[in-house]
Coordinates of C-alpha atoms and ligand atoms in Angstrom, one line a residue:
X1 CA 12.5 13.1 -0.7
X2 CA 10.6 10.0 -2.0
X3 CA 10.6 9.9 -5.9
X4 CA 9.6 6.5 -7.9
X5 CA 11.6 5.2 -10.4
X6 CA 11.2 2.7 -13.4
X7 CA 13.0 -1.0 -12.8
X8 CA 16.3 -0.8 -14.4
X9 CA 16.9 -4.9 -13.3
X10 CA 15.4 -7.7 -15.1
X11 CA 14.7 -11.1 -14.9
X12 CA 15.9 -13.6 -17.8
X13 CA 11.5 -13.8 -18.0
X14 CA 11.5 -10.3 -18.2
X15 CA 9.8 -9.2 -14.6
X16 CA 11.8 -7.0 -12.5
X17 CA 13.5 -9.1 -9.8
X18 CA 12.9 -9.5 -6.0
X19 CA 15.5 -8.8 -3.7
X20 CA 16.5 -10.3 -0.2
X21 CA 18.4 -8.4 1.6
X22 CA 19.4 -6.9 5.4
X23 CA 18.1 -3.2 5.3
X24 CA 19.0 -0.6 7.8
X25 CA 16.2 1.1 10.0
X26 CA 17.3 4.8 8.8
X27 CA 13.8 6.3 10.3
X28 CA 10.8 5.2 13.2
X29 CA 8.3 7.7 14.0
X30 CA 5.1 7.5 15.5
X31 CA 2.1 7.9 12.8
X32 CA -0.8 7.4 15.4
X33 CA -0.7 6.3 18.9
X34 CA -1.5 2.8 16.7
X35 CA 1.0 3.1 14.4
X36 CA 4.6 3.3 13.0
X37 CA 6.0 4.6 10.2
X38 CA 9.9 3.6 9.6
X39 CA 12.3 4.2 6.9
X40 CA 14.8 1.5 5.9
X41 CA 17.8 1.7 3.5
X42 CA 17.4 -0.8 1.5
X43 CA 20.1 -1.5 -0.7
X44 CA 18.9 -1.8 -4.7
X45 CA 15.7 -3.0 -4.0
X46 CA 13.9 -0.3 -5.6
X47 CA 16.1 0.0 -8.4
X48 CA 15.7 -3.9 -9.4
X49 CA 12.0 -4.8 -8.5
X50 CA 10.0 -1.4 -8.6
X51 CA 6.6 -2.0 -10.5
X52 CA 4.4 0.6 -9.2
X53 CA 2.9 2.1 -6.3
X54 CA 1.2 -0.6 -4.1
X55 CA 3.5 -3.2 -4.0
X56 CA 4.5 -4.8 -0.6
X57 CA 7.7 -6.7 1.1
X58 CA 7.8 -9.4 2.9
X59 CA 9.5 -8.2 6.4
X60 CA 10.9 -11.2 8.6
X61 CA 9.8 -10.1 12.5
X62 CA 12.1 -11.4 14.9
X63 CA 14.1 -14.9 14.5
X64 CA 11.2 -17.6 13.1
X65 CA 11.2 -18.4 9.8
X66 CA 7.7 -18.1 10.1
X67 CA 7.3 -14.7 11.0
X68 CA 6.9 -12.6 7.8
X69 CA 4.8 -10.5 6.9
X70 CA 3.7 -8.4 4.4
X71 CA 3.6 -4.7 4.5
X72 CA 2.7 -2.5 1.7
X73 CA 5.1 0.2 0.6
X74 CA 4.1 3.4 1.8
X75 CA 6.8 5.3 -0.5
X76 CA 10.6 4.7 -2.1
X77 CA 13.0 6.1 -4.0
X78 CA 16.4 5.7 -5.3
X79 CA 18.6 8.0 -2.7
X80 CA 21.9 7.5 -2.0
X81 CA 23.5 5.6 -0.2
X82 CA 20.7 3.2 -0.9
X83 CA 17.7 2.8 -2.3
X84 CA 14.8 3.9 0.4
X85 CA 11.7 2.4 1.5
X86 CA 8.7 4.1 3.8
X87 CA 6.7 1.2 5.2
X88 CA 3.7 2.6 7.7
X89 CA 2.1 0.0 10.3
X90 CA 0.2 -0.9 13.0
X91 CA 0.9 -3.5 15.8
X92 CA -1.4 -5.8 15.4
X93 CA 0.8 -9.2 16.9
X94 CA 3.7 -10.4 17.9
X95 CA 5.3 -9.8 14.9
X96 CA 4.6 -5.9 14.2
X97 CA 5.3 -5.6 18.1
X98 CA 8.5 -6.7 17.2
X99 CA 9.1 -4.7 14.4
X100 CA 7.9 -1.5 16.4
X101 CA 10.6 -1.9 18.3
X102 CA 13.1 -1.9 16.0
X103 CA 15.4 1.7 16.2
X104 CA 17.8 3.6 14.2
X105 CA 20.7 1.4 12.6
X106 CA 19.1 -1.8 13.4
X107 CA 18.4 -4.5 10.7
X108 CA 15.8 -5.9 9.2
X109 CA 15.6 -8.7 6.6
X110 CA 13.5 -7.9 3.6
X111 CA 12.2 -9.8 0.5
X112 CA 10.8 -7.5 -2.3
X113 CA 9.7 -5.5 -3.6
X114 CA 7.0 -8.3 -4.4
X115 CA 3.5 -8.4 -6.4
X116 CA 2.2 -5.9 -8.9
X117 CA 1.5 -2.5 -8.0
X118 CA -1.2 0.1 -9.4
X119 CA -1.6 0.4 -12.9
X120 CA -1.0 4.4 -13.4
X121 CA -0.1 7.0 -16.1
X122 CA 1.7 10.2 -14.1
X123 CA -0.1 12.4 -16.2
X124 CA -3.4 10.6 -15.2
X125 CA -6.5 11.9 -13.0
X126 CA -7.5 9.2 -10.0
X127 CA -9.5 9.2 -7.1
X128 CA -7.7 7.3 -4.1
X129 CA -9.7 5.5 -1.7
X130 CA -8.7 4.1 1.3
X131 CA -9.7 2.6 4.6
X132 CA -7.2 2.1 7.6
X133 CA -3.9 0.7 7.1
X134 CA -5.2 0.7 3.2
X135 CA -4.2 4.5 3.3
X136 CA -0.4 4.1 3.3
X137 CA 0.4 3.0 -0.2
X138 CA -2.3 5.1 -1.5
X139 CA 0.5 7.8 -0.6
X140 CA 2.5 6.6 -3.1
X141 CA 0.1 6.5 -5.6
X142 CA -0.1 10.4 -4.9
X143 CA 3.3 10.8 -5.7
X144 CA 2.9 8.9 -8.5
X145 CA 0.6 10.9 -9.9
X146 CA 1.5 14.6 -9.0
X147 CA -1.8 16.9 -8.8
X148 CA -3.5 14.6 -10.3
X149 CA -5.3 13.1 -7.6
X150 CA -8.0 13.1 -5.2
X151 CA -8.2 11.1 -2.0
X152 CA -11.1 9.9 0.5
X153 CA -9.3 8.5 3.7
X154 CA -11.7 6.2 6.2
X155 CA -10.6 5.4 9.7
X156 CA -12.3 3.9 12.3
X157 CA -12.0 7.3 14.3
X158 CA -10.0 10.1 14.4
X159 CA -6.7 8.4 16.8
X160 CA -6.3 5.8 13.9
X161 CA -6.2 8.8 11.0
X162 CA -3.0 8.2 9.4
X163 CA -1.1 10.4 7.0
X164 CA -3.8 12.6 6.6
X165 CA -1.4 15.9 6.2
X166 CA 1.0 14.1 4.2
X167 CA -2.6 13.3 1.5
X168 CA -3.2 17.0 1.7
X169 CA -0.1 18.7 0.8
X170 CA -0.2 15.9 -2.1
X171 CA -4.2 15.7 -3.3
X172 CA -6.0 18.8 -4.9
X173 CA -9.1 17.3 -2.3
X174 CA -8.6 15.1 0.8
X175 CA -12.4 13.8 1.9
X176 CA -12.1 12.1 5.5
X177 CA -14.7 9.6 6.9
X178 CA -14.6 7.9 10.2
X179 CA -17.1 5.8 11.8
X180 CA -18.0 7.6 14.9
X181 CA -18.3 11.3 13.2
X182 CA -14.7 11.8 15.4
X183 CA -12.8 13.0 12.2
X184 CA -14.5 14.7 8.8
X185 CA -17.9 12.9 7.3
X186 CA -19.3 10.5 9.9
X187 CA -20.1 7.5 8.2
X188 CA -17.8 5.1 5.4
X189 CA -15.9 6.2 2.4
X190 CA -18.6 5.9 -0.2
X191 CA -20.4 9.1 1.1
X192 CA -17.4 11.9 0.1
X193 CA -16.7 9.2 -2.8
X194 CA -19.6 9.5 -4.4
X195 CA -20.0 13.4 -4.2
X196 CA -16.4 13.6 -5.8
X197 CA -17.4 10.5 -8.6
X198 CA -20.6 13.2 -9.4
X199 CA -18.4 16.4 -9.6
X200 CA -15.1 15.3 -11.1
X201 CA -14.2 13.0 -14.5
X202 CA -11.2 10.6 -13.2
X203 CA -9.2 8.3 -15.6
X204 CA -9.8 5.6 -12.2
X205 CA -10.3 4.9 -8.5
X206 CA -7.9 3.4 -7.1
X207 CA -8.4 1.3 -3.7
X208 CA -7.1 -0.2 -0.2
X209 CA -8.6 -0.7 2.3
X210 CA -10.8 -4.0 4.2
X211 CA -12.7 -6.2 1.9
X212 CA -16.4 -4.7 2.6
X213 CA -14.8 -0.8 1.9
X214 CA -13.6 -2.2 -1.6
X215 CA -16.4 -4.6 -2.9
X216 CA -18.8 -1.2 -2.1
X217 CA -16.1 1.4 -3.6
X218 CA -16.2 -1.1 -6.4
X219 CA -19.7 -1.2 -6.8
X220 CA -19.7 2.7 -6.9
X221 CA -17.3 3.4 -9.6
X222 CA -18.9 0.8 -11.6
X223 CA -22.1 3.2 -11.0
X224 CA -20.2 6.0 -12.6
X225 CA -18.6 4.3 -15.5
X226 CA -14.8 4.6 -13.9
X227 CA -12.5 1.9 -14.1
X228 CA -11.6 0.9 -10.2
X229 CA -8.5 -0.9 -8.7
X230 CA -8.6 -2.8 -5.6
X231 CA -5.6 -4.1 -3.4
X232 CA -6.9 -7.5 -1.5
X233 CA -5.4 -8.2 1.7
X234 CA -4.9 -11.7 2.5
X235 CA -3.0 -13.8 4.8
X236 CA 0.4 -14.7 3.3
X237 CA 3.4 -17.4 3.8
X238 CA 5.7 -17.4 1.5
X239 CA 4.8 -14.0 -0.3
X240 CA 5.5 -15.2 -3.7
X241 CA 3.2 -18.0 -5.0
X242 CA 5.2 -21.2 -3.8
X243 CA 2.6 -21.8 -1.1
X244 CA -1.3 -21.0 -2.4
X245 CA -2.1 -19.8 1.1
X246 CA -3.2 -16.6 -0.6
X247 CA -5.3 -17.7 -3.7
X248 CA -8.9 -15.4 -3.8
X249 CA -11.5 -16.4 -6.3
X250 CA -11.6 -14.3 -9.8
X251 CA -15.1 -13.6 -11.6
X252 CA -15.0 -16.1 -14.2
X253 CA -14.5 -18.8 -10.9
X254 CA -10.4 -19.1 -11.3
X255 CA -8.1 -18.3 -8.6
X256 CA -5.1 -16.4 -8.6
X257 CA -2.9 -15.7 -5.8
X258 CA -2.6 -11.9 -4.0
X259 CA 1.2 -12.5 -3.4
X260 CA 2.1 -13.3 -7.0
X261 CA -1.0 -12.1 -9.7
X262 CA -1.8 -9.1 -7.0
X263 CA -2.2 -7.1 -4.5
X264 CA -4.2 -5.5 -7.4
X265 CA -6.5 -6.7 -9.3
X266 CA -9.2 -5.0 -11.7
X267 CA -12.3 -4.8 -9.8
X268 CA -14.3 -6.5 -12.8
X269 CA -11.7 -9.4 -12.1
X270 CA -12.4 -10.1 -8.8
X271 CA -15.2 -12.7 -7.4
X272 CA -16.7 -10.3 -5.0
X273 CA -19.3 -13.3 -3.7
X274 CA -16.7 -15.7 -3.9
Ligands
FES301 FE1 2.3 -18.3 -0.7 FE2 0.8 -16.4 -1.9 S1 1.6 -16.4 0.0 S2 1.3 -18.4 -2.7

């Protein structure tokens, strides 16, 4: 069982406080013929550096320094023996290759539980949106929120669905889009989105997904007067604002960093021309 907690570790500064450490694979499963979903035991990790649903770690893939990456949290919790942590991925490169191997009892270095997380109030209404590997940490934001949320889930076509069962016994409605009509509406997210923008009153959208799916999901809730939350993906190094490989450009021309000021950002925030 997968239950979210509030930090109970701080920082001198105040901000809960990233862990390293060697987790245990506990779980691998195959999500998709594309994709993995693997539980790891991961020590305190939750317990000192939980923010909210949508923050990522930084997974090291094999035995280069240089092959982190960053994953978003699918789900935690707090469990005995250790704290618990759901990641859901697909191989895309050497790296995730590597990590799909990985089997019950093996190790895995973490750093995390890094960047911001949604912004959400349990008792709150939202409407999830998510495209592709955007859909895994949009789980959590179902948890987050018990019954109080509504999801449309894009894929490119019905063999890369992900979690969809997992989004239904969770979300009052679960919309699906995929581009070649294989699985639910054919067509993109904003089609089910905005039918469910016109019927129900949400306190916000909340979003993950590729760059094009958000700047449009963006544009939409803007349309309906709903505040909107997007999760950029960006390439990362270091995973917490050392290295600038991740800065984006804001609306008022600053940058700020995805690692570090994000994943999420305000969709007013964000230079969506930039
Ligand atoms: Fe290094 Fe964000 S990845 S600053």
């Amino acid at each position: 069982m997968f239950l979210f907690l509030n930090p109970t570790k701080m920082s001198e500064s105040g901000d809960p406080m990233p862990v390293q450490t060697i987790a245990t694979v506990a779980e691998m499963i195959h999500v998709s013929p594309f994709a993995w979903s693997m539980t790891l035991e991961a020590g305190d990790m939750v317990r000192s550096s939980f923010r909210g649903p949508g923050q990522f770690v930084h997974v090291k893939c094999g035995h280069s320094r240089l092959l982190r990456r960053p994953i978003s949290v699918c789900a935690c919790s707090s469990d005995e023996p250790g704290d618990l942590l759901r990641l859901v991925f697909e191989v895309r490169g050497e790296g995730t290759a590597w990590l799909a191997r990985r089997r019950p009892n093996d190790k895995v270095d973490l750093l995390g539980l890094l960047g911001n997380g949604f912004s959400m109030d349990p008792k709150g209404r939202y409407l999830l949106v998510g495209g592709g590997i955007g859909v895994p940490p949009l789980l959590g934001c179902a948890q987050y929120a018990p019954h109080g949320c509504d999801a449309v889930l894009g894929f490119r076509d019905g063999a890369h669905a992900l979690l969809t069962d997992e989004f239904q016994a969770r979300c009052s409605h679960v919309a699906l889009a995929t581009e070649d009509g294989s699985l639910g509406e054919k067509g993109f997210v904003t089609g089910p989105m905005a039918a469910l923008l016109e019927q129900n009153r949400y306190d916000a959208v909340l979003c993950c997904g590729p760059g094009p799916m958000l700047k449009a999901a963006a544009g939409l809730a803007a349309r309906y007067g709903v505040p909107c939350q997007v999760s950029l993906e960006e390439r990362m190094a270091c995973g917490v604002g050392a290295c600038l490989g991740c800065a984006v450009p804001m609306a008022d021309g600053a940058m700020k960093h995805v690692c570090k000021d994000g994943p999420v950002f305000d969709a007013g925030e964000v230079g969506w021309n930039g």
